[in-house]
Amino acid sequence: MSQVIQIEKLEQAFEDILNQPELSGVKQLYDRKASLNYHARHLESAIKMLEDDLRKHSVSFQAATEALIDFAIKNVFPGLTGHKVLINVPTKNTFGDLQCNSAIRLSKVIRYFHIISAQDVQNSVCANDPQTIAKLIIEAVPSNDIIEKMEVAGPGFINIWVSKTFVVRELRKIISIGARPPRLSRTYTIAIDMSSPNIAKEMHVGHLRSTIIGESISRLLSFLGHRVLKINHIGDWGTQFGMLIAHLQELFPDSNCAPPIADLQAFYKTSKTRFDSEEDFKSRAYNAVVQLQCLDPKHIRAWEQICDISRKGTLHAIDDLMHA
């Protein structure tokens, strides 16, 4: 306990010495060191997180460069908040692989809010000059293996060249372990409306198109890390199910046994022919619809049997399509 008290006294004595007017310069350097240590710890943490992500995700050159520029801006202008790094692909190859125009926008913000950096105060540099700001940002970018070089161009643009060595290394990773998704800051649950095939009918070309489009979108979103729900709206309690149930009950009266229907499409065509030509059958079909809507157990069971047969046939067709 006495050692703790002694340490606290020494720390207080050190603070008292630093607060003396004649040591104000030392105090500023000490505070600056504390600030740099704070940023260094955050940078080390960010680098570790990035290294962990690289094992699972591919590298977005633009996103990685944005992160490096953002760190540099925050280091140059600690009092600046809410600034978004502006990076795009330049119009000409001579301007590099990427181009940042944040310095131009920053100059306007700094001029309006009178925000200046520690470097500007020390060197008496004009803080709202875009070219000067661009140079300060470049100098503050931490050492990395992504950016090969950076240059100030025009009124304050930062032209950026991506390291060819880094690109080659990433390409080799893709060749050896395959493409990996980029890191997303947020993932979503996304519902995809698929082909929704009709019960008891064969899938047609319209279903083929929507199935392929829906599956392609689903695979892309799943690859990126989103949770995808593929939805098919099947089932119909209208007239077509009434005639299917009436025909089923006539051919297979035992509802406890699964009907041995091999060709549901032919079964549907037969029931449709009878519905169009037999008044008595049409009447029973309409009554079956009413009973189905009233949740009669016998008719619900028949509906479930037809849905099950149709579902198996549809899934078999989709499985063949997915492996084609």
PDB file of C-alpha atoms in Angstrom:
ATOM      1  CA  MET A   1       0.000   0.000   0.000  1.00  0.00           C
ATOM      2  CA  SER A   2       2.852   2.361   0.851  1.00  0.00           C
ATOM      3  CA  GLN A   3       4.418   1.726  -2.578  1.00  0.00           C
ATOM      4  CA  VAL A   4       1.159   2.727  -4.296  1.00  0.00           C
ATOM      5  CA  ILE A   5       1.013   5.965  -2.327  1.00  0.00           C
ATOM      6  CA  GLN A   6       4.648   6.689  -3.158  1.00  0.00           C
ATOM      7  CA  ILE A   7       4.003   6.135  -6.894  1.00  0.00           C
ATOM      8  CA  GLU A   8       0.985   8.451  -6.781  1.00  0.00           C
ATOM      9  CA  LYS A   9       3.084  11.151  -5.099  1.00  0.00           C
ATOM     10  CA  LEU A  10       5.784  10.814  -7.753  1.00  0.00           C
ATOM     11  CA  GLU A  11       3.200  11.081 -10.540  1.00  0.00           C
ATOM     12  CA  GLN A  12       1.723  14.208  -8.936  1.00  0.00           C
ATOM     13  CA  ALA A  13       5.168  15.729  -8.550  1.00  0.00           C
ATOM     14  CA  PHE A  14       5.869  15.042 -12.211  1.00  0.00           C
ATOM     15  CA  GLU A  15       2.597  16.748 -13.210  1.00  0.00           C
ATOM     16  CA  ASP A  16       3.443  19.770 -11.038  1.00  0.00           C
ATOM     17  CA  ILE A  17       6.827  20.102 -12.736  1.00  0.00           C
ATOM     18  CA  LEU A  18       5.298  19.906 -16.224  1.00  0.00           C
ATOM     19  CA  ASN A  19       2.711  22.564 -15.338  1.00  0.00           C
ATOM     20  CA  GLN A  20       5.367  25.156 -14.526  1.00  0.00           C
ATOM     21  CA  PRO A  21       5.209  28.087 -17.039  1.00  0.00           C
ATOM     22  CA  GLU A  22       8.861  27.805 -18.009  1.00  0.00           C
ATOM     23  CA  LEU A  23       8.301  24.173 -19.049  1.00  0.00           C
ATOM     24  CA  SER A  24       5.251  24.810 -21.251  1.00  0.00           C
ATOM     25  CA  GLY A  25       7.138  23.581 -24.324  1.00  0.00           C
ATOM     26  CA  VAL A  26       7.993  20.323 -22.594  1.00  0.00           C
ATOM     27  CA  LYS A  27       4.364  19.999 -21.516  1.00  0.00           C
ATOM     28  CA  GLN A  28       3.209  20.378 -25.130  1.00  0.00           C
ATOM     29  CA  LEU A  29       5.672  17.727 -26.276  1.00  0.00           C
ATOM     30  CA  TYR A  30       4.546  15.400 -23.504  1.00  0.00           C
ATOM     31  CA  ASP A  31       0.877  15.866 -24.448  1.00  0.00           C
ATOM     32  CA  ARG A  32       1.744  15.343 -28.109  1.00  0.00           C
ATOM     33  CA  LYS A  33       3.527  12.108 -27.229  1.00  0.00           C
ATOM     34  CA  ALA A  34       0.462  10.903 -25.323  1.00  0.00           C
ATOM     35  CA  SER A  35      -1.729  11.720 -28.323  1.00  0.00           C
ATOM     36  CA  LEU A  36       0.614   9.887 -30.703  1.00  0.00           C
ATOM     37  CA  ASN A  37       0.702   6.863 -28.405  1.00  0.00           C
ATOM     38  CA  TYR A  38      -3.089   6.859 -28.355  1.00  0.00           C
ATOM     39  CA  HIS A  39      -3.283   6.930 -32.163  1.00  0.00           C
ATOM     40  CA  ALA A  40      -0.542   4.303 -32.411  1.00  0.00           C
ATOM     41  CA  ARG A  41      -2.515   1.909 -30.211  1.00  0.00           C
ATOM     42  CA  HIS A  42      -5.601   2.414 -32.363  1.00  0.00           C
ATOM     43  CA  LEU A  43      -3.549   1.908 -35.518  1.00  0.00           C
ATOM     44  CA  GLU A  44      -2.078  -1.329 -34.167  1.00  0.00           C
ATOM     45  CA  SER A  45      -5.567  -2.528 -33.268  1.00  0.00           C
ATOM     46  CA  ALA A  46      -6.880  -1.592 -36.721  1.00  0.00           C
ATOM     47  CA  ILE A  47      -3.974  -3.376 -38.417  1.00  0.00           C
ATOM     48  CA  LYS A  48      -4.636  -6.529 -36.393  1.00  0.00           C
ATOM     49  CA  MET A  49      -8.325  -6.437 -37.320  1.00  0.00           C
ATOM     50  CA  LEU A  50      -7.378  -5.924 -40.969  1.00  0.00           C
ATOM     51  CA  GLU A  51      -4.968  -8.865 -40.879  1.00  0.00           C
ATOM     52  CA  ASP A  52      -7.688 -11.067 -39.373  1.00  0.00           C
ATOM     53  CA  ASP A  53     -10.123  -9.972 -42.074  1.00  0.00           C
ATOM     54  CA  LEU A  54      -7.628 -10.670 -44.837  1.00  0.00           C
ATOM     55  CA  ARG A  55      -7.770 -14.350 -43.949  1.00  0.00           C
ATOM     56  CA  LYS A  56     -11.519 -14.392 -44.599  1.00  0.00           C
ATOM     57  CA  HIS A  57     -12.116 -11.622 -47.119  1.00  0.00           C
ATOM     58  CA  SER A  58     -10.594 -10.190 -50.251  1.00  0.00           C
ATOM     59  CA  VAL A  59      -8.993  -6.766 -50.194  1.00  0.00           C
ATOM     60  CA  SER A  60     -10.784  -3.799 -51.667  1.00  0.00           C
ATOM     61  CA  PHE A  61      -7.999  -1.488 -52.833  1.00  0.00           C
ATOM     62  CA  GLN A  62     -10.324   1.496 -52.674  1.00  0.00           C
ATOM     63  CA  ALA A  63     -11.664   0.663 -49.195  1.00  0.00           C
ATOM     64  CA  ALA A  64      -8.156   0.010 -47.851  1.00  0.00           C
ATOM     65  CA  THR A  65      -6.892   3.282 -49.321  1.00  0.00           C
ATOM     66  CA  GLU A  66      -9.865   5.152 -47.867  1.00  0.00           C
ATOM     67  CA  ALA A  67      -9.015   3.752 -44.429  1.00  0.00           C
ATOM     68  CA  LEU A  68      -5.380   4.867 -44.736  1.00  0.00           C
ATOM     69  CA  ILE A  69      -6.337   8.370 -45.909  1.00  0.00           C
ATOM     70  CA  ASP A  70      -8.959   8.643 -43.175  1.00  0.00           C
ATOM     71  CA  PHE A  71      -6.357   7.767 -40.537  1.00  0.00           C
ATOM     72  CA  ALA A  72      -3.976  10.372 -41.966  1.00  0.00           C
ATOM     73  CA  ILE A  73      -6.636  13.113 -41.967  1.00  0.00           C
ATOM     74  CA  LYS A  74      -7.591  12.374 -38.359  1.00  0.00           C
ATOM     75  CA  ASN A  75      -3.929  12.463 -37.395  1.00  0.00           C
ATOM     76  CA  VAL A  76      -3.306  15.785 -39.153  1.00  0.00           C
ATOM     77  CA  PHE A  77      -6.560  17.374 -37.970  1.00  0.00           C
ATOM     78  CA  PRO A  78      -7.485  15.794 -34.611  1.00  0.00           C
ATOM     79  CA  GLY A  79     -10.295  18.302 -34.087  1.00  0.00           C
ATOM     80  CA  LEU A  80     -12.052  17.390 -37.318  1.00  0.00           C
ATOM     81  CA  THR A  81     -15.069  15.065 -37.065  1.00  0.00           C
ATOM     82  CA  GLY A  82     -17.643  13.712 -39.473  1.00  0.00           C
ATOM     83  CA  HIS A  83     -15.463  13.987 -42.559  1.00  0.00           C
ATOM     84  CA  LYS A  84     -15.924  11.378 -45.288  1.00  0.00           C
ATOM     85  CA  VAL A  85     -12.930  10.440 -47.417  1.00  0.00           C
ATOM     86  CA  LEU A  86     -13.568  11.072 -51.111  1.00  0.00           C
ATOM     87  CA  ILE A  87     -11.787   8.586 -53.393  1.00  0.00           C
ATOM     88  CA  ASN A  88     -12.615   7.695 -56.984  1.00  0.00           C
ATOM     89  CA  VAL A  89     -11.038   6.315 -60.135  1.00  0.00           C
ATOM     90  CA  PRO A  90      -9.283   9.086 -62.100  1.00  0.00           C
ATOM     91  CA  THR A  91     -10.319   9.967 -65.632  1.00  0.00           C
ATOM     92  CA  LYS A  92      -6.819   9.296 -67.009  1.00  0.00           C
ATOM     93  CA  ASN A  93      -4.288   6.555 -66.276  1.00  0.00           C
ATOM     94  CA  THR A  94      -1.583   9.184 -65.912  1.00  0.00           C
ATOM     95  CA  PHE A  95      -3.320  10.357 -62.733  1.00  0.00           C
ATOM     96  CA  GLY A  96      -2.750   7.011 -61.011  1.00  0.00           C
ATOM     97  CA  ASP A  97      -5.047   4.157 -60.026  1.00  0.00           C
ATOM     98  CA  LEU A  98      -7.094   6.157 -57.523  1.00  0.00           C
ATOM     99  CA  GLN A  99      -7.578   9.829 -56.804  1.00  0.00           C
ATOM    100  CA  CYS A 100      -8.533  11.594 -53.569  1.00  0.00           C
ATOM    101  CA  ASN A 101      -9.977  15.108 -53.538  1.00  0.00           C
ATOM    102  CA  SER A 102     -10.585  15.339 -49.789  1.00  0.00           C
ATOM    103  CA  ALA A 103      -7.957  18.081 -49.400  1.00  0.00           C
ATOM    104  CA  ILE A 104      -9.986  20.480 -51.556  1.00  0.00           C
ATOM    105  CA  ARG A 105     -13.117  19.921 -49.515  1.00  0.00           C
ATOM    106  CA  LEU A 106     -11.173  20.037 -46.256  1.00  0.00           C
ATOM    107  CA  SER A 107      -9.757  23.455 -47.114  1.00  0.00           C
ATOM    108  CA  LYS A 108     -13.276  24.879 -47.254  1.00  0.00           C
ATOM    109  CA  VAL A 109     -14.272  23.235 -43.978  1.00  0.00           C
ATOM    110  CA  ILE A 110     -11.101  24.413 -42.224  1.00  0.00           C
ATOM    111  CA  ARG A 111     -11.504  27.941 -43.568  1.00  0.00           C
ATOM    112  CA  TYR A 112     -15.102  28.115 -42.342  1.00  0.00           C
ATOM    113  CA  PHE A 113     -14.646  26.510 -38.918  1.00  0.00           C
ATOM    114  CA  HIS A 114     -11.067  27.748 -38.338  1.00  0.00           C
ATOM    115  CA  ILE A 115      -9.804  24.210 -37.711  1.00  0.00           C
ATOM    116  CA  ILE A 116      -6.017  23.923 -37.811  1.00  0.00           C
ATOM    117  CA  SER A 117      -3.652  21.092 -37.038  1.00  0.00           C
ATOM    118  CA  ALA A 118      -0.768  20.817 -34.625  1.00  0.00           C
ATOM    119  CA  GLN A 119       1.626  20.744 -37.587  1.00  0.00           C
ATOM    120  CA  ASP A 120       0.156  23.970 -38.965  1.00  0.00           C
ATOM    121  CA  VAL A 121       0.562  25.746 -35.635  1.00  0.00           C
ATOM    122  CA  GLN A 122       4.148  24.566 -35.298  1.00  0.00           C
ATOM    123  CA  ASN A 123       5.198  25.437 -38.841  1.00  0.00           C
ATOM    124  CA  SER A 124       2.947  28.490 -39.311  1.00  0.00           C
ATOM    125  CA  VAL A 125       1.560  26.974 -42.510  1.00  0.00           C
ATOM    126  CA  CYS A 126      -1.582  28.279 -44.152  1.00  0.00           C
ATOM    127  CA  ALA A 127      -4.104  25.657 -43.035  1.00  0.00           C
ATOM    128  CA  ASN A 128      -6.729  26.308 -45.705  1.00  0.00           C
ATOM    129  CA  ASP A 129      -4.490  25.813 -48.749  1.00  0.00           C
ATOM    130  CA  PRO A 130      -5.619  22.565 -50.517  1.00  0.00           C
ATOM    131  CA  GLN A 131      -2.133  21.729 -51.819  1.00  0.00           C
ATOM    132  CA  THR A 132      -0.608  22.139 -48.365  1.00  0.00           C
ATOM    133  CA  ILE A 133      -3.347  20.009 -46.833  1.00  0.00           C
ATOM    134  CA  ALA A 134      -2.780  17.332 -49.484  1.00  0.00           C
ATOM    135  CA  LYS A 135       0.952  17.249 -48.682  1.00  0.00           C
ATOM    136  CA  LEU A 136       0.245  16.956 -44.949  1.00  0.00           C
ATOM    137  CA  ILE A 137      -2.158  14.079 -45.573  1.00  0.00           C
ATOM    138  CA  ILE A 138       0.395  12.223 -47.712  1.00  0.00           C
ATOM    139  CA  GLU A 139       3.072  12.643 -45.026  1.00  0.00           C
ATOM    140  CA  ALA A 140       0.687  11.288 -42.367  1.00  0.00           C
ATOM    141  CA  VAL A 141      -0.310   8.142 -44.254  1.00  0.00           C
ATOM    142  CA  PRO A 142       1.139   5.210 -42.272  1.00  0.00           C
ATOM    143  CA  SER A 143       3.610   2.841 -43.872  1.00  0.00           C
ATOM    144  CA  ASN A 144       1.806   0.118 -45.812  1.00  0.00           C
ATOM    145  CA  ASP A 145       2.266  -2.328 -48.674  1.00  0.00           C
ATOM    146  CA  ILE A 146      -0.850  -1.271 -50.595  1.00  0.00           C
ATOM    147  CA  ILE A 147       0.126   2.179 -51.866  1.00  0.00           C
ATOM    148  CA  GLU A 148       3.217   2.455 -54.061  1.00  0.00           C
ATOM    149  CA  LYS A 149       3.326   6.245 -54.290  1.00  0.00           C
ATOM    150  CA  MET A 150       1.206   9.373 -53.813  1.00  0.00           C
ATOM    151  CA  GLU A 151       1.516  12.757 -55.498  1.00  0.00           C
ATOM    152  CA  VAL A 152      -0.199  16.121 -55.193  1.00  0.00           C
ATOM    153  CA  ALA A 153      -1.689  17.335 -58.472  1.00  0.00           C
ATOM    154  CA  GLY A 154      -3.619  20.379 -59.641  1.00  0.00           C
ATOM    155  CA  PRO A 155      -5.433  22.433 -56.995  1.00  0.00           C
ATOM    156  CA  GLY A 156      -5.034  19.744 -54.321  1.00  0.00           C
ATOM    157  CA  PHE A 157      -5.831  16.325 -55.766  1.00  0.00           C
ATOM    158  CA  ILE A 158      -3.943  13.343 -54.362  1.00  0.00           C
ATOM    159  CA  ASN A 159      -3.039  10.864 -57.102  1.00  0.00           C
ATOM    160  CA  ILE A 160      -2.513   7.339 -55.784  1.00  0.00           C
ATOM    161  CA  TRP A 161      -0.719   4.397 -57.385  1.00  0.00           C
ATOM    162  CA  VAL A 162      -1.453   0.919 -56.016  1.00  0.00           C
ATOM    163  CA  SER A 163       1.569  -1.311 -55.428  1.00  0.00           C
ATOM    164  CA  LYS A 164       1.993  -3.831 -58.257  1.00  0.00           C
ATOM    165  CA  THR A 165       3.644  -6.231 -55.814  1.00  0.00           C
ATOM    166  CA  PHE A 166       0.542  -6.108 -53.639  1.00  0.00           C
ATOM    167  CA  VAL A 167      -1.747  -6.694 -56.638  1.00  0.00           C
ATOM    168  CA  VAL A 168       0.301  -9.707 -57.745  1.00  0.00           C
ATOM    169  CA  ARG A 169       0.182 -11.148 -54.235  1.00  0.00           C
ATOM    170  CA  GLU A 170      -3.602 -10.785 -54.066  1.00  0.00           C
ATOM    171  CA  LEU A 171      -4.008 -12.366 -57.504  1.00  0.00           C
ATOM    172  CA  ARG A 172      -1.922 -15.329 -56.382  1.00  0.00           C
ATOM    173  CA  LYS A 173      -4.205 -15.736 -53.369  1.00  0.00           C
ATOM    174  CA  ILE A 174      -7.249 -15.795 -55.633  1.00  0.00           C
ATOM    175  CA  ILE A 175      -5.617 -18.389 -57.888  1.00  0.00           C
ATOM    176  CA  SER A 176      -4.590 -20.618 -54.968  1.00  0.00           C
ATOM    177  CA  ILE A 177      -7.619 -20.396 -52.639  1.00  0.00           C
ATOM    178  CA  GLY A 178     -10.303 -18.853 -54.842  1.00  0.00           C
ATOM    179  CA  ALA A 179     -12.094 -15.539 -54.765  1.00  0.00           C
ATOM    180  CA  ARG A 180     -13.168 -14.238 -51.374  1.00  0.00           C
ATOM    181  CA  PRO A 181     -15.907 -11.710 -50.638  1.00  0.00           C
ATOM    182  CA  PRO A 182     -15.010  -8.178 -49.564  1.00  0.00           C
ATOM    183  CA  ARG A 183     -15.558  -7.256 -45.939  1.00  0.00           C
ATOM    184  CA  LEU A 184     -18.993  -5.728 -45.302  1.00  0.00           C
ATOM    185  CA  SER A 185     -19.632  -3.349 -42.436  1.00  0.00           C
ATOM    186  CA  ARG A 186     -23.194  -4.679 -42.197  1.00  0.00           C
ATOM    187  CA  THR A 187     -25.105  -7.688 -43.487  1.00  0.00           C
ATOM    188  CA  TYR A 188     -28.823  -8.032 -44.118  1.00  0.00           C
ATOM    189  CA  THR A 189     -31.532 -10.646 -44.303  1.00  0.00           C
ATOM    190  CA  ILE A 190     -32.778 -10.461 -47.892  1.00  0.00           C
ATOM    191  CA  ALA A 191     -35.873 -12.174 -49.293  1.00  0.00           C
ATOM    192  CA  ILE A 192     -35.726 -13.248 -52.943  1.00  0.00           C
ATOM    193  CA  ASP A 193     -39.041 -13.939 -54.687  1.00  0.00           C
ATOM    194  CA  MET A 194     -38.302 -16.984 -56.822  1.00  0.00           C
ATOM    195  CA  SER A 195     -40.278 -18.649 -59.646  1.00  0.00           C
ATOM    196  CA  SER A 196     -43.359 -19.617 -57.570  1.00  0.00           C
ATOM    197  CA  PRO A 197     -44.379 -22.609 -59.738  1.00  0.00           C
ATOM    198  CA  ASN A 198     -48.010 -23.634 -59.950  1.00  0.00           C
ATOM    199  CA  ILE A 199     -49.146 -26.673 -58.009  1.00  0.00           C
ATOM    200  CA  ALA A 200     -49.867 -29.719 -60.197  1.00  0.00           C
ATOM    201  CA  LYS A 201     -48.467 -28.073 -63.338  1.00  0.00           C
ATOM    202  CA  GLU A 202     -45.135 -28.415 -65.080  1.00  0.00           C
ATOM    203  CA  MET A 203     -42.727 -25.503 -64.933  1.00  0.00           C
ATOM    204  CA  HIS A 204     -42.589 -23.476 -68.153  1.00  0.00           C
ATOM    205  CA  VAL A 205     -40.053 -21.076 -69.659  1.00  0.00           C
ATOM    206  CA  GLY A 206     -41.283 -18.210 -67.467  1.00  0.00           C
ATOM    207  CA  HIS A 207     -40.414 -20.228 -64.383  1.00  0.00           C
ATOM    208  CA  LEU A 208     -37.036 -21.100 -65.889  1.00  0.00           C
ATOM    209  CA  ARG A 209     -36.093 -17.452 -66.318  1.00  0.00           C
ATOM    210  CA  SER A 210     -37.145 -16.331 -62.835  1.00  0.00           C
ATOM    211  CA  THR A 211     -35.543 -19.398 -61.232  1.00  0.00           C
ATOM    212  CA  ILE A 212     -32.148 -18.712 -62.839  1.00  0.00           C
ATOM    213  CA  ILE A 213     -32.278 -14.980 -62.098  1.00  0.00           C
ATOM    214  CA  GLY A 214     -33.389 -15.584 -58.510  1.00  0.00           C
ATOM    215  CA  GLU A 215     -30.751 -18.254 -57.923  1.00  0.00           C
ATOM    216  CA  SER A 216     -28.006 -16.037 -59.391  1.00  0.00           C
ATOM    217  CA  ILE A 217     -28.953 -13.126 -57.134  1.00  0.00           C
ATOM    218  CA  SER A 218     -29.204 -15.461 -54.129  1.00  0.00           C
ATOM    219  CA  ARG A 219     -25.753 -16.941 -54.725  1.00  0.00           C
ATOM    220  CA  LEU A 220     -24.143 -13.518 -55.095  1.00  0.00           C
ATOM    221  CA  LEU A 221     -25.737 -12.176 -51.912  1.00  0.00           C
ATOM    222  CA  SER A 222     -24.912 -15.347 -49.952  1.00  0.00           C
ATOM    223  CA  PHE A 223     -21.294 -15.162 -51.152  1.00  0.00           C
ATOM    224  CA  LEU A 224     -21.082 -11.611 -49.831  1.00  0.00           C
ATOM    225  CA  GLY A 225     -22.247 -12.788 -46.411  1.00  0.00           C
ATOM    226  CA  HIS A 226     -25.913 -11.829 -46.386  1.00  0.00           C
ATOM    227  CA  ARG A 227     -28.642 -14.146 -45.087  1.00  0.00           C
ATOM    228  CA  VAL A 228     -30.835 -15.017 -48.064  1.00  0.00           C
ATOM    229  CA  LEU A 229     -34.397 -16.330 -47.905  1.00  0.00           C
ATOM    230  CA  LYS A 230     -35.544 -17.864 -51.192  1.00  0.00           C
ATOM    231  CA  ILE A 231     -39.329 -17.688 -51.302  1.00  0.00           C
ATOM    232  CA  ASN A 232     -41.739 -19.576 -53.537  1.00  0.00           C
ATOM    233  CA  HIS A 233     -45.424 -18.748 -53.226  1.00  0.00           C
ATOM    234  CA  ILE A 234     -47.101 -22.072 -53.968  1.00  0.00           C
ATOM    235  CA  GLY A 235     -50.571 -23.446 -53.307  1.00  0.00           C
ATOM    236  CA  ASP A 236     -53.942 -22.346 -54.570  1.00  0.00           C
ATOM    237  CA  TRP A 237     -57.282 -22.808 -52.866  1.00  0.00           C
ATOM    238  CA  GLY A 238     -59.257 -21.840 -55.960  1.00  0.00           C
ATOM    239  CA  THR A 239     -61.182 -23.835 -58.539  1.00  0.00           C
ATOM    240  CA  GLN A 240     -58.157 -25.756 -59.844  1.00  0.00           C
ATOM    241  CA  PHE A 241     -57.640 -27.337 -56.433  1.00  0.00           C
ATOM    242  CA  GLY A 242     -61.318 -28.131 -56.167  1.00  0.00           C
ATOM    243  CA  MET A 243     -61.229 -30.209 -59.357  1.00  0.00           C
ATOM    244  CA  LEU A 244     -57.925 -31.864 -58.333  1.00  0.00           C
ATOM    245  CA  ILE A 245     -59.322 -32.867 -54.933  1.00  0.00           C
ATOM    246  CA  ALA A 246     -62.607 -34.125 -56.424  1.00  0.00           C
ATOM    247  CA  HIS A 247     -60.710 -36.255 -58.951  1.00  0.00           C
ATOM    248  CA  LEU A 248     -58.294 -37.510 -56.277  1.00  0.00           C
ATOM    249  CA  GLN A 249     -61.064 -38.529 -53.887  1.00  0.00           C
ATOM    250  CA  GLU A 250     -62.842 -40.424 -56.645  1.00  0.00           C
ATOM    251  CA  LEU A 251     -59.777 -42.388 -57.751  1.00  0.00           C
ATOM    252  CA  PHE A 252     -58.189 -42.833 -54.312  1.00  0.00           C
ATOM    253  CA  PRO A 253     -60.893 -42.666 -51.624  1.00  0.00           C
ATOM    254  CA  ASP A 254     -58.538 -43.745 -48.817  1.00  0.00           C
ATOM    255  CA  SER A 255     -57.104 -40.387 -47.699  1.00  0.00           C
ATOM    256  CA  ASN A 256     -54.743 -42.076 -45.231  1.00  0.00           C
ATOM    257  CA  CYS A 257     -52.637 -43.554 -48.031  1.00  0.00           C
ATOM    258  CA  ALA A 258     -50.433 -41.484 -50.303  1.00  0.00           C
ATOM    259  CA  PRO A 259     -51.910 -41.597 -53.820  1.00  0.00           C
ATOM    260  CA  PRO A 260     -49.616 -43.356 -56.364  1.00  0.00           C
ATOM    261  CA  ILE A 261     -49.638 -40.511 -58.874  1.00  0.00           C
ATOM    262  CA  ALA A 262     -46.635 -40.708 -61.185  1.00  0.00           C
ATOM    263  CA  ASP A 263     -47.598 -37.934 -63.623  1.00  0.00           C
ATOM    264  CA  LEU A 264     -49.274 -35.028 -61.855  1.00  0.00           C
ATOM    265  CA  GLN A 265     -49.469 -33.021 -65.081  1.00  0.00           C
ATOM    266  CA  ALA A 266     -51.533 -35.767 -66.742  1.00  0.00           C
ATOM    267  CA  PHE A 267     -53.625 -35.989 -63.570  1.00  0.00           C
ATOM    268  CA  TYR A 268     -54.325 -32.250 -63.805  1.00  0.00           C
ATOM    269  CA  LYS A 269     -55.265 -32.432 -67.498  1.00  0.00           C
ATOM    270  CA  THR A 270     -57.711 -35.279 -66.840  1.00  0.00           C
ATOM    271  CA  SER A 271     -59.387 -33.387 -63.995  1.00  0.00           C
ATOM    272  CA  LYS A 272     -59.595 -30.236 -66.161  1.00  0.00           C
ATOM    273  CA  THR A 273     -61.203 -32.189 -69.014  1.00  0.00           C
ATOM    274  CA  ARG A 274     -63.781 -33.641 -66.635  1.00  0.00           C
ATOM    275  CA  PHE A 275     -64.439 -30.216 -65.113  1.00  0.00           C
ATOM    276  CA  ASP A 276     -65.163 -28.763 -68.567  1.00  0.00           C
ATOM    277  CA  SER A 277     -67.369 -31.646 -69.732  1.00  0.00           C
ATOM    278  CA  GLU A 278     -69.088 -33.162 -66.654  1.00  0.00           C
ATOM    279  CA  GLU A 279     -71.558 -30.973 -64.780  1.00  0.00           C
ATOM    280  CA  ASP A 280     -71.744 -33.363 -61.826  1.00  0.00           C
ATOM    281  CA  PHE A 281     -67.957 -33.349 -61.493  1.00  0.00           C
ATOM    282  CA  LYS A 282     -67.902 -29.542 -61.774  1.00  0.00           C
ATOM    283  CA  SER A 283     -70.425 -29.319 -58.931  1.00  0.00           C
ATOM    284  CA  ARG A 284     -68.302 -31.604 -56.734  1.00  0.00           C
ATOM    285  CA  ALA A 285     -65.206 -29.559 -57.589  1.00  0.00           C
ATOM    286  CA  TYR A 286     -66.887 -26.325 -56.469  1.00  0.00           C
ATOM    287  CA  ASN A 287     -68.028 -28.024 -53.273  1.00  0.00           C
ATOM    288  CA  ALA A 288     -64.464 -29.249 -52.653  1.00  0.00           C
ATOM    289  CA  VAL A 289     -63.269 -25.623 -52.822  1.00  0.00           C
ATOM    290  CA  VAL A 290     -65.834 -24.634 -50.188  1.00  0.00           C
ATOM    291  CA  GLN A 291     -64.834 -27.532 -47.935  1.00  0.00           C
ATOM    292  CA  LEU A 292     -61.165 -26.662 -48.354  1.00  0.00           C
ATOM    293  CA  GLN A 293     -61.798 -23.046 -47.383  1.00  0.00           C
ATOM    294  CA  CYS A 294     -63.769 -24.277 -44.352  1.00  0.00           C
ATOM    295  CA  LEU A 295     -60.674 -26.280 -43.306  1.00  0.00           C
ATOM    296  CA  ASP A 296     -62.406 -29.635 -43.533  1.00  0.00           C
ATOM    297  CA  PRO A 297     -59.752 -32.175 -42.358  1.00  0.00           C
ATOM    298  CA  LYS A 298     -60.445 -34.623 -45.193  1.00  0.00           C
ATOM    299  CA  HIS A 299     -60.071 -31.955 -47.869  1.00  0.00           C
ATOM    300  CA  ILE A 300     -57.031 -30.410 -46.144  1.00  0.00           C
ATOM    301  CA  ARG A 301     -55.409 -33.850 -46.197  1.00  0.00           C
ATOM    302  CA  ALA A 302     -56.098 -34.208 -49.933  1.00  0.00           C
ATOM    303  CA  TRP A 303     -54.692 -30.711 -50.541  1.00  0.00           C
ATOM    304  CA  GLU A 304     -51.522 -31.579 -48.593  1.00  0.00           C
ATOM    305  CA  GLN A 305     -51.055 -34.801 -50.594  1.00  0.00           C
ATOM    306  CA  ILE A 306     -51.300 -32.942 -53.908  1.00  0.00           C
ATOM    307  CA  CYS A 307     -48.929 -30.218 -52.673  1.00  0.00           C
ATOM    308  CA  ASP A 308     -46.430 -32.839 -51.512  1.00  0.00           C
ATOM    309  CA  ILE A 309     -46.417 -34.636 -54.875  1.00  0.00           C
ATOM    310  CA  SER A 310     -46.109 -31.341 -56.747  1.00  0.00           C
ATOM    311  CA  ARG A 311     -43.366 -30.069 -54.436  1.00  0.00           C
ATOM    312  CA  LYS A 312     -41.256 -33.190 -54.930  1.00  0.00           C
ATOM    313  CA  GLY A 313     -41.557 -32.911 -58.705  1.00  0.00           C
ATOM    314  CA  THR A 314     -40.677 -29.214 -58.651  1.00  0.00           C
ATOM    315  CA  LEU A 315     -37.658 -29.715 -56.388  1.00  0.00           C
ATOM    316  CA  HIS A 316     -36.435 -32.524 -58.628  1.00  0.00           C
ATOM    317  CA  ALA A 317     -36.674 -30.246 -61.688  1.00  0.00           C
ATOM    318  CA  ILE A 318     -34.900 -27.394 -59.870  1.00  0.00           C
ATOM    319  CA  ASP A 319     -32.178 -29.760 -58.638  1.00  0.00           C
ATOM    320  CA  ASP A 320     -31.559 -30.933 -62.213  1.00  0.00           C
ATOM    321  CA  LEU A 321     -31.412 -27.298 -63.321  1.00  0.00           C
ATOM    322  CA  MET A 322     -28.925 -26.310 -60.601  1.00  0.00           C
ATOM    323  CA  HIS A 323     -26.583 -29.160 -61.580  1.00  0.00           C
ATOM    324  CA  ALA A 324     -26.898 -28.678 -65.335  1.00  0.00           C
TER     325      ALA A 324
END
